[in-house]
XYZ file of C-alpha atoms in Angstrom:
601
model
C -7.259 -21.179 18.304
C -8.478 -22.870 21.207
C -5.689 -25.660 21.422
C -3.388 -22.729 20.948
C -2.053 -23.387 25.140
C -1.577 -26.876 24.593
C 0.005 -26.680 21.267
C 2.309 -23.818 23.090
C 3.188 -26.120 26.398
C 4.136 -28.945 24.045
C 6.088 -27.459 21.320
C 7.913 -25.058 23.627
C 9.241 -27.613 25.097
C 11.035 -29.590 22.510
C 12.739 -26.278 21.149
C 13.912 -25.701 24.834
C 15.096 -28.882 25.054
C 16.786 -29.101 21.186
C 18.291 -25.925 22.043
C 19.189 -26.469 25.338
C 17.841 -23.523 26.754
C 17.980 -22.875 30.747
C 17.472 -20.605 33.310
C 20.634 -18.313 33.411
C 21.835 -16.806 36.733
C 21.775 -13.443 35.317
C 21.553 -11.306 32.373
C 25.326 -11.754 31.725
C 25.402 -15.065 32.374
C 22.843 -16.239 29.628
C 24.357 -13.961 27.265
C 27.703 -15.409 27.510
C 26.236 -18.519 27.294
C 23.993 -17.766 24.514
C 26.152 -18.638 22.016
C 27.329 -22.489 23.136
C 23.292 -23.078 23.519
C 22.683 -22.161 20.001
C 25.866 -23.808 18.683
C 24.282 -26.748 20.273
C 21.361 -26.602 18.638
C 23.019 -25.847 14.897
C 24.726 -29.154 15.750
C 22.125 -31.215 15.829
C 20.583 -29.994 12.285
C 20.995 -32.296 8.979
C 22.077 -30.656 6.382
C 18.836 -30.231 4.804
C 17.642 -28.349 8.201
C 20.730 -25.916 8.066
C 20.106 -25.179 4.422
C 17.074 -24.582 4.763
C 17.356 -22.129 7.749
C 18.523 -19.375 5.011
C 15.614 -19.152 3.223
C 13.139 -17.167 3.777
C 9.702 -17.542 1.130
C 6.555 -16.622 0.268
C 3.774 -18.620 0.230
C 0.334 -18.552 -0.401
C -3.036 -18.837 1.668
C -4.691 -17.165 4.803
C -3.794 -20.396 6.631
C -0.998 -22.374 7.500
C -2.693 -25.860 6.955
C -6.157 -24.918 5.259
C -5.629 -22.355 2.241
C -8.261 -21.631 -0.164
C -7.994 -24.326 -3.380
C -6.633 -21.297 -5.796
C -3.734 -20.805 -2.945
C -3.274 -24.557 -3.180
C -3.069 -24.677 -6.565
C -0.245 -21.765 -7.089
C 1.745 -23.360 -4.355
C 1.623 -26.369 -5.813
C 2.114 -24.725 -9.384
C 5.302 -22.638 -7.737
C 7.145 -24.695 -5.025
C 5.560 -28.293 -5.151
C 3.739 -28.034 -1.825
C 0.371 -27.657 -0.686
C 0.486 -24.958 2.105
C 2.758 -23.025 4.628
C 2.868 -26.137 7.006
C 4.019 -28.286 3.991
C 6.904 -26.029 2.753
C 8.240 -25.971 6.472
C 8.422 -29.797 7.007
C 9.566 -30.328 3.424
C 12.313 -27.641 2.810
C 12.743 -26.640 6.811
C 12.508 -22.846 5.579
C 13.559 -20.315 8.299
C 11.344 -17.574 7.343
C 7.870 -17.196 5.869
C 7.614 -13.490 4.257
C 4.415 -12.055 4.084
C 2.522 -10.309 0.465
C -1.126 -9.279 0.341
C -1.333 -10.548 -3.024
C -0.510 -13.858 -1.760
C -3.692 -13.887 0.651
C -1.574 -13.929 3.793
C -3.079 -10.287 5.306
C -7.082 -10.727 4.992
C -7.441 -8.889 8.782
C -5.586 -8.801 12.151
C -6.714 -11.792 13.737
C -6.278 -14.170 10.509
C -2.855 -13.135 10.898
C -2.074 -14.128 13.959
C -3.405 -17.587 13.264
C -1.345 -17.783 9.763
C 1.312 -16.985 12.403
C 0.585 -19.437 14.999
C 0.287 -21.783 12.175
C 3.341 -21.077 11.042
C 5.193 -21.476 14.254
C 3.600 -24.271 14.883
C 4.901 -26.026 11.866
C 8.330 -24.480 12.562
C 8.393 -26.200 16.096
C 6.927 -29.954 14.459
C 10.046 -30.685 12.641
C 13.052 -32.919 14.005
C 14.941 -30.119 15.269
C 12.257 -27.833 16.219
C 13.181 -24.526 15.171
C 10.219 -21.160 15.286
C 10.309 -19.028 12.326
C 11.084 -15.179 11.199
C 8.174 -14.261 9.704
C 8.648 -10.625 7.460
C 6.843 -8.414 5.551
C 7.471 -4.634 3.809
C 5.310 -2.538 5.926
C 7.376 0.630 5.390
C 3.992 2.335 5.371
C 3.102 5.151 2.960
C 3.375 3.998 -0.304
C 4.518 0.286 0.623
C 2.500 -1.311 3.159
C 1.115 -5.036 3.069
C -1.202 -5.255 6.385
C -3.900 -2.464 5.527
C -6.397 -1.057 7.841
C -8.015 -1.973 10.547
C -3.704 -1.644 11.842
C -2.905 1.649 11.460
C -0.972 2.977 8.988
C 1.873 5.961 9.478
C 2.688 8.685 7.168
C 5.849 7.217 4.801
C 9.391 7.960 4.662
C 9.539 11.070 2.321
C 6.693 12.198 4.651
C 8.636 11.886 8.016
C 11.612 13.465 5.789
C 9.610 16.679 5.871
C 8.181 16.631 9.215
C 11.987 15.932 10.019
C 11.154 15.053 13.854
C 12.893 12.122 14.945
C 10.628 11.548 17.900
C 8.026 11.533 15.307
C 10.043 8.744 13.817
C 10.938 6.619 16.233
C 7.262 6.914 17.643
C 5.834 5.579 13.695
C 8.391 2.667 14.094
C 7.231 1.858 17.946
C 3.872 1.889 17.699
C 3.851 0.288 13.659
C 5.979 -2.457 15.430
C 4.020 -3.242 18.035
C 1.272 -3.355 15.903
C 3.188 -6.232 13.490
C 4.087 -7.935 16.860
C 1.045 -8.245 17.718
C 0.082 -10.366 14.513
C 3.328 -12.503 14.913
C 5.497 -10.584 12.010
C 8.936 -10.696 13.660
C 11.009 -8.682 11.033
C 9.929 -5.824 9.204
C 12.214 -4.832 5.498
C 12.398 -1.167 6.685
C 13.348 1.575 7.418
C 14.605 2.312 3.681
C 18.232 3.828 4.550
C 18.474 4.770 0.073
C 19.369 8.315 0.052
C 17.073 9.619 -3.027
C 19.340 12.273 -4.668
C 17.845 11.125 -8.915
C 14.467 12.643 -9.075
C 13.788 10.587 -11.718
C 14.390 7.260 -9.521
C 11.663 4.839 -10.194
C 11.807 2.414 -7.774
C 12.374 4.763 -4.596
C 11.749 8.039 -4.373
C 8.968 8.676 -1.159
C 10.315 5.280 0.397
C 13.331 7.494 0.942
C 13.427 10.343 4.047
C 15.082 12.671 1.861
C 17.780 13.486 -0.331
C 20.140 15.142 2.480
C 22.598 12.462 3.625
C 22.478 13.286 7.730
C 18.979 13.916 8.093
C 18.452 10.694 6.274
C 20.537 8.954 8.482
C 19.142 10.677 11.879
C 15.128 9.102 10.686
C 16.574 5.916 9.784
C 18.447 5.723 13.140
C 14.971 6.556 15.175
C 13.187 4.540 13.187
C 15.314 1.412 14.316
C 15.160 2.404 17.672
C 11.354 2.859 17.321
C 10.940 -0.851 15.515
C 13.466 -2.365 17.601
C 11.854 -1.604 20.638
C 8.761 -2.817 20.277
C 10.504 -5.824 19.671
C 10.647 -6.876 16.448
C 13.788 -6.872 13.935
C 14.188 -3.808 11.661
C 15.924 -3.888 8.455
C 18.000 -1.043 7.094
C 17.721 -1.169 2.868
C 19.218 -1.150 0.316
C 22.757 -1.650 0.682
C 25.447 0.096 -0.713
C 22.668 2.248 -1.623
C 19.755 2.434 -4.208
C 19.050 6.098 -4.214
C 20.129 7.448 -7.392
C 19.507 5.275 -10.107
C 16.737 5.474 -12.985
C 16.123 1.627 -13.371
C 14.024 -0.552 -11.590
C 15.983 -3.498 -10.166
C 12.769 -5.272 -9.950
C 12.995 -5.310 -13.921
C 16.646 -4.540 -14.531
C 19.851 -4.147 -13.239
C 21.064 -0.417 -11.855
C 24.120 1.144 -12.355
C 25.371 3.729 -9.599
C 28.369 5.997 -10.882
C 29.054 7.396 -7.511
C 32.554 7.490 -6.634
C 33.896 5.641 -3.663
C 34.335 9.811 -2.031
C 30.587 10.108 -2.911
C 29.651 6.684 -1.543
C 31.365 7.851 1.640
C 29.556 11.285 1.646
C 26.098 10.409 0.145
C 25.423 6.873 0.327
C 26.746 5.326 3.738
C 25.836 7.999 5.949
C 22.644 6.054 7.127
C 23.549 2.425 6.783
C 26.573 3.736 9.353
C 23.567 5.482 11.804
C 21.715 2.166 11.455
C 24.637 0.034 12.562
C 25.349 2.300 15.554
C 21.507 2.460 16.319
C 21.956 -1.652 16.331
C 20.147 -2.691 13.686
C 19.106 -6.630 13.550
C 19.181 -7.015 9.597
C 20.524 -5.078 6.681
C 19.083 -6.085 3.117
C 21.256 -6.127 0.278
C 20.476 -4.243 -3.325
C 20.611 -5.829 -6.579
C 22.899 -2.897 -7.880
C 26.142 -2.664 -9.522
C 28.564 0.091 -8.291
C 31.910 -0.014 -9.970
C 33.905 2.353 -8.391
C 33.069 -0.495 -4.890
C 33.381 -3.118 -7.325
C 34.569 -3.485 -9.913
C 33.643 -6.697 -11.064
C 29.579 -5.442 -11.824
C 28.804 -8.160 -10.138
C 25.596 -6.824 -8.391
C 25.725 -6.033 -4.882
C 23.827 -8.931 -3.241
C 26.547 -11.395 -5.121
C 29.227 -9.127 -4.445
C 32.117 -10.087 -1.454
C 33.961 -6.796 -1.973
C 30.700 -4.789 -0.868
C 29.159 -7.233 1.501
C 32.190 -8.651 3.142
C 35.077 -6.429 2.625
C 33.404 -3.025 2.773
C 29.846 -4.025 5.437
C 31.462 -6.556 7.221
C 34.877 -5.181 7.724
C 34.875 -1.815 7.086
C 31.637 -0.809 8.700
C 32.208 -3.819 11.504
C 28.470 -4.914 10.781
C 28.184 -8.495 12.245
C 23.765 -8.872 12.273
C 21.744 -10.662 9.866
C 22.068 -9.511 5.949
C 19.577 -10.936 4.207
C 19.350 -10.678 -0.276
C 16.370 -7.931 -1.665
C 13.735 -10.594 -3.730
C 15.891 -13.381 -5.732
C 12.844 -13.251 -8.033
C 13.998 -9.540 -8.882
C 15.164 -9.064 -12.199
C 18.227 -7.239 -11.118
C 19.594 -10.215 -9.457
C 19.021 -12.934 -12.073
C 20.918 -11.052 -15.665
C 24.258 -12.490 -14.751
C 23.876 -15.877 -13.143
C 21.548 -18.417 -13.687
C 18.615 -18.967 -10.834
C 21.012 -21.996 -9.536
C 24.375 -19.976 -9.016
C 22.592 -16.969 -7.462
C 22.008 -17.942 -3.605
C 25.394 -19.697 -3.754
C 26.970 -16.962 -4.501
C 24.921 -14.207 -2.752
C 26.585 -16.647 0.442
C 30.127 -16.797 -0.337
C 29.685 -13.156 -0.754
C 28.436 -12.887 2.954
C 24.578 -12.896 2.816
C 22.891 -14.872 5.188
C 19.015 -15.123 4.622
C 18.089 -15.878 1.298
C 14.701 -13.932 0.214
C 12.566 -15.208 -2.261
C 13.897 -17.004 -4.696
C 11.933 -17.491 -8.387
C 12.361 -21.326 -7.675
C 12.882 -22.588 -4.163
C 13.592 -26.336 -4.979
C 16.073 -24.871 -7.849
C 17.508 -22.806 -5.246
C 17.219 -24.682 -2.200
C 19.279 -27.744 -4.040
C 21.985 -25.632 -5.274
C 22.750 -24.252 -2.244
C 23.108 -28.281 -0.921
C 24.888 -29.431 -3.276
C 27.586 -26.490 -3.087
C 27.973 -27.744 0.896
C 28.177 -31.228 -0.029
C 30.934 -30.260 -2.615
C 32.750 -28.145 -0.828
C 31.941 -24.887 -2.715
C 30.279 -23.384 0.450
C 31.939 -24.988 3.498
C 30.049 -25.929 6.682
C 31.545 -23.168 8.554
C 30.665 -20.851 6.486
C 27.061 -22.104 6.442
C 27.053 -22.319 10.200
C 28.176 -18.685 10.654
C 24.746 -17.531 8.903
C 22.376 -19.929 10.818
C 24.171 -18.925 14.189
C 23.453 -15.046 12.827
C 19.857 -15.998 12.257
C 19.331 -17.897 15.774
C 20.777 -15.773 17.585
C 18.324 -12.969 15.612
C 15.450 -15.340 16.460
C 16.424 -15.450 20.233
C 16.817 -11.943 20.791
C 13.585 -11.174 19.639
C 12.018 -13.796 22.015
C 11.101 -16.472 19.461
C 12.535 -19.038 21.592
C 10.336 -17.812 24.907
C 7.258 -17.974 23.185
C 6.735 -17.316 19.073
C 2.576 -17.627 19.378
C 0.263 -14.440 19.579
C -3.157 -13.928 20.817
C -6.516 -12.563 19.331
C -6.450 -10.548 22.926
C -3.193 -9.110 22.093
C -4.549 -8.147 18.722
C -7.647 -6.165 19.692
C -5.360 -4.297 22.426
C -3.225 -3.362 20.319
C -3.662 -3.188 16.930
C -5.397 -0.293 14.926
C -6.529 1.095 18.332
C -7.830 4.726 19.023
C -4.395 5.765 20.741
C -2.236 4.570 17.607
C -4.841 6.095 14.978
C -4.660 9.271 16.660
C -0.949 9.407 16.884
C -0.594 8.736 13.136
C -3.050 11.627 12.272
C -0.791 13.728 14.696
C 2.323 12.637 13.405
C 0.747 13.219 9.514
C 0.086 16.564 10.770
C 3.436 17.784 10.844
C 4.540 16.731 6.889
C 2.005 18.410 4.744
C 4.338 21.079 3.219
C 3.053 24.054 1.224
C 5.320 24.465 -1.839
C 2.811 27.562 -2.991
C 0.503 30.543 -1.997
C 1.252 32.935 -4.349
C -2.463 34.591 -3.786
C -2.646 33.735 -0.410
C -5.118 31.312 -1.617
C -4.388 29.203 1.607
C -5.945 28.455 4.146
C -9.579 28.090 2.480
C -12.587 29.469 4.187
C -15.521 27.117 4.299
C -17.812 30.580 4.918
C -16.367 32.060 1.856
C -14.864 29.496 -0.325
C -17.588 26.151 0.727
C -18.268 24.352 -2.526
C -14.703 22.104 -3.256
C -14.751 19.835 -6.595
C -11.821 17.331 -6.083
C -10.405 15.696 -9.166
C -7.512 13.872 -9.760
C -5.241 10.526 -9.735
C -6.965 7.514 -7.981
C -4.025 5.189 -7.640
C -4.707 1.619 -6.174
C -4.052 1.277 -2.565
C -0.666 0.202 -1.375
C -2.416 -1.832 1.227
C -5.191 -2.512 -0.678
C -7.557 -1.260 2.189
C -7.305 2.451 2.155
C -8.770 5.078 -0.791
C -9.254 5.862 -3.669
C -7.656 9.161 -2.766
C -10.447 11.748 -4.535
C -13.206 10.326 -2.247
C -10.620 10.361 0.930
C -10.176 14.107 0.238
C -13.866 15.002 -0.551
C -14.641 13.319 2.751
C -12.290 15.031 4.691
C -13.229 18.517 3.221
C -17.005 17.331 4.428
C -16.425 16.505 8.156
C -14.516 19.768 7.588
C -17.725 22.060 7.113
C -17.524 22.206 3.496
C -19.710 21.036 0.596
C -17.102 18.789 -1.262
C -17.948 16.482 -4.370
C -14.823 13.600 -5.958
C -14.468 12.743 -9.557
C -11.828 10.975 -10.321
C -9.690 11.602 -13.544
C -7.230 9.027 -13.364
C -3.531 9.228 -13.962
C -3.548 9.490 -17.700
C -6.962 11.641 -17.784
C -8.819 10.776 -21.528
C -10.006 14.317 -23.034
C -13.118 13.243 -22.086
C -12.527 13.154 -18.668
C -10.845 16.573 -18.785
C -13.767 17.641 -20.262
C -16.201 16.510 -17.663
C -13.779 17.712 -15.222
C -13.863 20.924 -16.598
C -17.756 20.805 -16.912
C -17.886 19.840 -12.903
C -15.882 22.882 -12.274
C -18.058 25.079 -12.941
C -20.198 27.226 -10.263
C -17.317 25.486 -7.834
C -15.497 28.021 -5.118
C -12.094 25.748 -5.262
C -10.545 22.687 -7.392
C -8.464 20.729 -5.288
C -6.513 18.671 -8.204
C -4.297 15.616 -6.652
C -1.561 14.923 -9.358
C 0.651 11.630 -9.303
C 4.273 11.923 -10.988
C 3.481 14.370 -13.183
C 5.908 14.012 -16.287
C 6.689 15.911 -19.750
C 3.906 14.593 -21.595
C 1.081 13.780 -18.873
C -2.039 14.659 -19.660
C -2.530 15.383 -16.136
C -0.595 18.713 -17.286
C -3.723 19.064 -19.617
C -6.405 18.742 -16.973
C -4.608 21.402 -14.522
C -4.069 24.278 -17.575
C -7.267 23.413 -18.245
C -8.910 23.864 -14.927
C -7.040 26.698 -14.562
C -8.157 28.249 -17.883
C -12.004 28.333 -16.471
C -10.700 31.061 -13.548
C -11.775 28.951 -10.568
C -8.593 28.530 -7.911
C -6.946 25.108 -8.294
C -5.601 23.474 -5.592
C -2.503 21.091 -7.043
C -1.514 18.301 -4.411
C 0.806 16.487 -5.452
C 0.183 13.114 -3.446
C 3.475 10.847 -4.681
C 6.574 12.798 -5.753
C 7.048 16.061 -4.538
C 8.510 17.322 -7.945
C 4.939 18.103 -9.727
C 4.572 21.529 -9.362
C 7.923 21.970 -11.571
C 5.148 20.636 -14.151
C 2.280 22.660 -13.906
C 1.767 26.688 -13.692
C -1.286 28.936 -12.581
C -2.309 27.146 -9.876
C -3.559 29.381 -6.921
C -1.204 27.088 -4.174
C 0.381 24.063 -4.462
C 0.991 20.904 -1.482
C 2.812 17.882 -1.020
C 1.546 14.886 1.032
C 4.131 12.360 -0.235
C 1.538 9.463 -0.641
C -2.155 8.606 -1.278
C -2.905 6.882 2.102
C -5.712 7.614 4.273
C -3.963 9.662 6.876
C -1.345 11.693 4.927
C -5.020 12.753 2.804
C -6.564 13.858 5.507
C -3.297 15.978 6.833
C -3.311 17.224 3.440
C -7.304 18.348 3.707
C -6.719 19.708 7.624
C -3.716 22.449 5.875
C -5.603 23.090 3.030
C -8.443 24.243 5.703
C -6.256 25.871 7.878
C -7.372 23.410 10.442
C -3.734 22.374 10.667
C -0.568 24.888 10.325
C 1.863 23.716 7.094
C 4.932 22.980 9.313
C 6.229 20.124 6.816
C 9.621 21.514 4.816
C 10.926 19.278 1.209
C 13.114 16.630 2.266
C 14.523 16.665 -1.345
C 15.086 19.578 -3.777
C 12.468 20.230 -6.436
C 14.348 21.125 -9.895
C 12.584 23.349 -12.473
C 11.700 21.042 -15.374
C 12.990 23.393 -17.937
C 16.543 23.454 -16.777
C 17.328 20.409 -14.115
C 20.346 22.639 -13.092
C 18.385 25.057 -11.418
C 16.539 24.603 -8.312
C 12.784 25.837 -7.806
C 12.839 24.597 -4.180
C 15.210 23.992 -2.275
C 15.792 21.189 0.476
C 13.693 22.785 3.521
C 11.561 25.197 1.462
C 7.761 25.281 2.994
C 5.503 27.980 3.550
C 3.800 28.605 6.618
C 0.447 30.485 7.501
């Protein structure tokens, strides 16, 4: 990065000058004239550059110019182009989203130069244009940019602690954090009301299952994002809350009436768009009773136009979940999709399976008249203005300085354990079990569900918890059993229980039929206390019986773990209360807990 201030000085000004930027006599004066300066600057696009302004893609490699070969060779393999730098100048894309499985989130600093990099290609072309660069870092369970940046307890998780300055301060300081790497738009805060216990595709990403205190986290959370000065997105609109299919593999189908789409569904998306959120991202859903037509949402004018845009009086930046998603691509081929995800109102177009495939079609519906160029200049003038409010026409580059004062620093990591210290909620004490004694209860055995790490940094959960228990005074020791434990795992699980004080079990989405069911009744069956902690779902303990208390820490991340160890030692208070209702698994009907059950000692 050391040609970083020339590269700055040079390209900054050709984008000032394309977009005719000047010093305004005041605030009001350069936002009234806001709007001719970016008009100007649409004007002087080809039609190539204004298509390509709605896309926004992945891509793969640490570096903008200089990937590894096996990044090479899948972008080559997948869009035709050799890196980042080469997919800007070729298809003039106006967004660059960011995956850790596509190698673009090593560490902090090789961020911000994948960013500069990025920018930097973005300000090369004719009309030099910087980029929205994005990335799903709704934290808990769905995070891309792992540690050393510090990650903040989930949605479900801030749904128990129910504190919206809790909220807002995740969002502030988890935005800051992305600013500081040059990611300009973050896909959350998830605004899906999760009412379907059984949904597989949301569930913790949601605050909770009760419509307005949903819609009071999402609002703070926007505010939080938004002012550390990056874009928030509310998702997934109409709502994706209470469905039982994946739209990532098929296509949902909400019953809701348009009465329980009022009550349930919009409550949030409606907080959002009074809290002034920048984006909104669509769902690949069908919902008759908005539209008939089961067309699915993100292709779908009544909902996007008729019912966001007019009813709600949304006018910001909607931009399509994944193209590559299943959900999307049943009806319509991978060529009509983005063409008609814009004549239904979208305006970025995320990810699509095949960029030239989509990228073309959406050209050659301008050039026929299909999409007209009014309607195509309404969405880049969205996106530009998006891009200048968040100060991407001041200055789009970041700094390895900016990075190490800000990102995963001691003041953020200790707010995150604070804030995580408010969700752990205590379903169960029946015995009074809780809080354990490390003078009378010291030797812990933890067992249990290692799931992969959503960041790919953090974990594996049974070692996280043994840890914690240690620097906690007790004598703690992790086996892990997996989330479909083999009988020979239960047995040695069993074996390792015995002579222990506790077992501290952590169960993930425990169903009918999991054998996880097996390994509890069976720890339970050799009379030492089990500990179940259920770190996903909530809903496990309608599963299992005997256990001497039962926890929820809504997600298998570092800090919600160690939250989850602090109650267990009565180092930390249970204030966290369910955000959703837990049903009893023999009779859905009936509730075991209801929304706002959580024991305190």
């Amino acid at each position: 990065m050391h040609d970083r201030n020339l590269s700055r000085r040079t390209l900054l000004s050709a984008t000032a000058a394309a977009a005719g930027v000047v010093v305004a006599a005041s605030p009001a004066a350069a936002r009234s004239s806001r709007r001719d300066r970016l008009l100007r600057l649409i004007s002087r696009m080809s039609l190539e550059e204004k298509v390509g302004q709605l896309f926004v893609m992945r891509v793969y490699g640490h570096s903008a110019t200089a990937p590894d070969q096996a990044d090479i060779d899948l972008n080559l393999q997948e869009m035709g182009v050799r890196t980042a730098a080469e997919l800007i100048s070729t298809y003039h894309v106006g967004g660059i989203i960011y995956f850790a499985w596509a190698h673009n989130t090593r560490d902090p600093h090789q961020i911000a130069d994948l960013s500069n990099g990025i920018q930097r290609a973005g300000l090369a072309q004719p009309t030099p244009v910087p980029l929205l660069i994005s990335t799903d870092q709704e934290h808990g369970i769905v995070a891309r940019v792992g540690k050393p940046a510090t990650l903040m307890p989930g949605a479900m998780a801030l749904g128990a602690g129910a504190s919206r300055v809790s909220a807002q301060m995740a969002g502030q300081l988890a935005g800051a954090e992305l600013a500081a790497m040059g990611i300009t738009q973050n896909y959350a805060p998830v605004a899906d009301v999760n009412v379907n216990p059984a949904n597989p595709v949301i569930g913790v990403r949601s605050f909770g299952a009760a419509p307005a205190a949903v819609a009071r986290l999402v609002a703070a959370q926007v505010k939080g994002y938004q002012g550390a000065g990056i874009a928030a997105t509310a998702k997934h609109f109409p709502g994706h809350g209470d469905t039982t299919v994946d739209s990532h593999t098929g296509i949902p189908v909400i019953t809701h009436t348009r009465a329980q789409w009022d009550e349930i569904d919009a409550p949030p998306f409606r907080a959002a768009i009074a809290a002034g959120i920048d984006s909104i991202m669509t769902a690949h859903i069908q919902f008759p009773a908005l539209d008939p037509s089961n067309d699915p949402a993100t292709l779908s004018r009544p909902i996007l136009t008729g019912i966001l845009r007019e009813e709600l009086g949304y006018d910001g930046v909607v931009v399509t979940d994944a193209l590559n998603m299943q959900g999307v691509r049943d009806k319509y081929g991978d060529h009509r999709v983005p063409v008609l995800a814009l004549l239904a109102g979208v305006d970025q177009l995320l990810n699509p399976p095949d960029l030239a495939v989509a990228w073309n079609a959406v050209l050659d519906a301008v050039k026929s008249g299909e999409l007209s160029a009014a309607r195509i200049d309404e969405s880049i003038l969205r996106i530009l203005t998006l891009k200048e409010k968040i100060g991407l026409f001041r200055d789009p580059y970041v700094s390895h300085r900016g990075v190490d004062r800000t990102v995963g620093v001691p003041a953020h990591l200790a707010a995150a354990d604070l804030i995580a210290g408010g969700t752990t909620t205590l379903l169960a004490n029946p015995e009074g079990l809780l809080p354990l004694s490390r003078l009378s209860r010291p030797n812990l055995l933890v067992v249990g569900a290692d799931p992969a790490s959503p960041s790919g940094t953090t974990g594996p959960p049974t070692a996280v918890l043994a840890n914690a228990f240690t620097e906690l005074g007790f004598s703690a020791t992790a086996l892990s059993t997996g989330i479909t434990p083999s009988s020979a795992k239960i047995e040695e699980a069993v074996a390792a229980a015995s002579g222990k004080d506790v077992v501290v079990v952590g169960t993930y989405n425990v169903s009918a039929t999991s054998p996880q069911r097996t390994l509890v009744d069976r720890l339970v069956a050799t009379g030492v206390p089990v500990v179940a902690l259920a770190i996903r779902n909530p809903y496990d303990i309608a599963r299992l019986s005997g256990v001497g208390a039962a926890l929820a820490a809504y997600s298998w991340t570092d800090v919600e773990l160690r939250a989850a160890a602090r109650v267990i030692a009565g180092r930390t208070r249970p204030r966290g209360r369910l955000p959703v209702p837990v049903q009893r698994a023999e009779d859905p009907s009936q509730v075991l807990y209801p929304i706002g059950h959580g024991l305190r000692y």
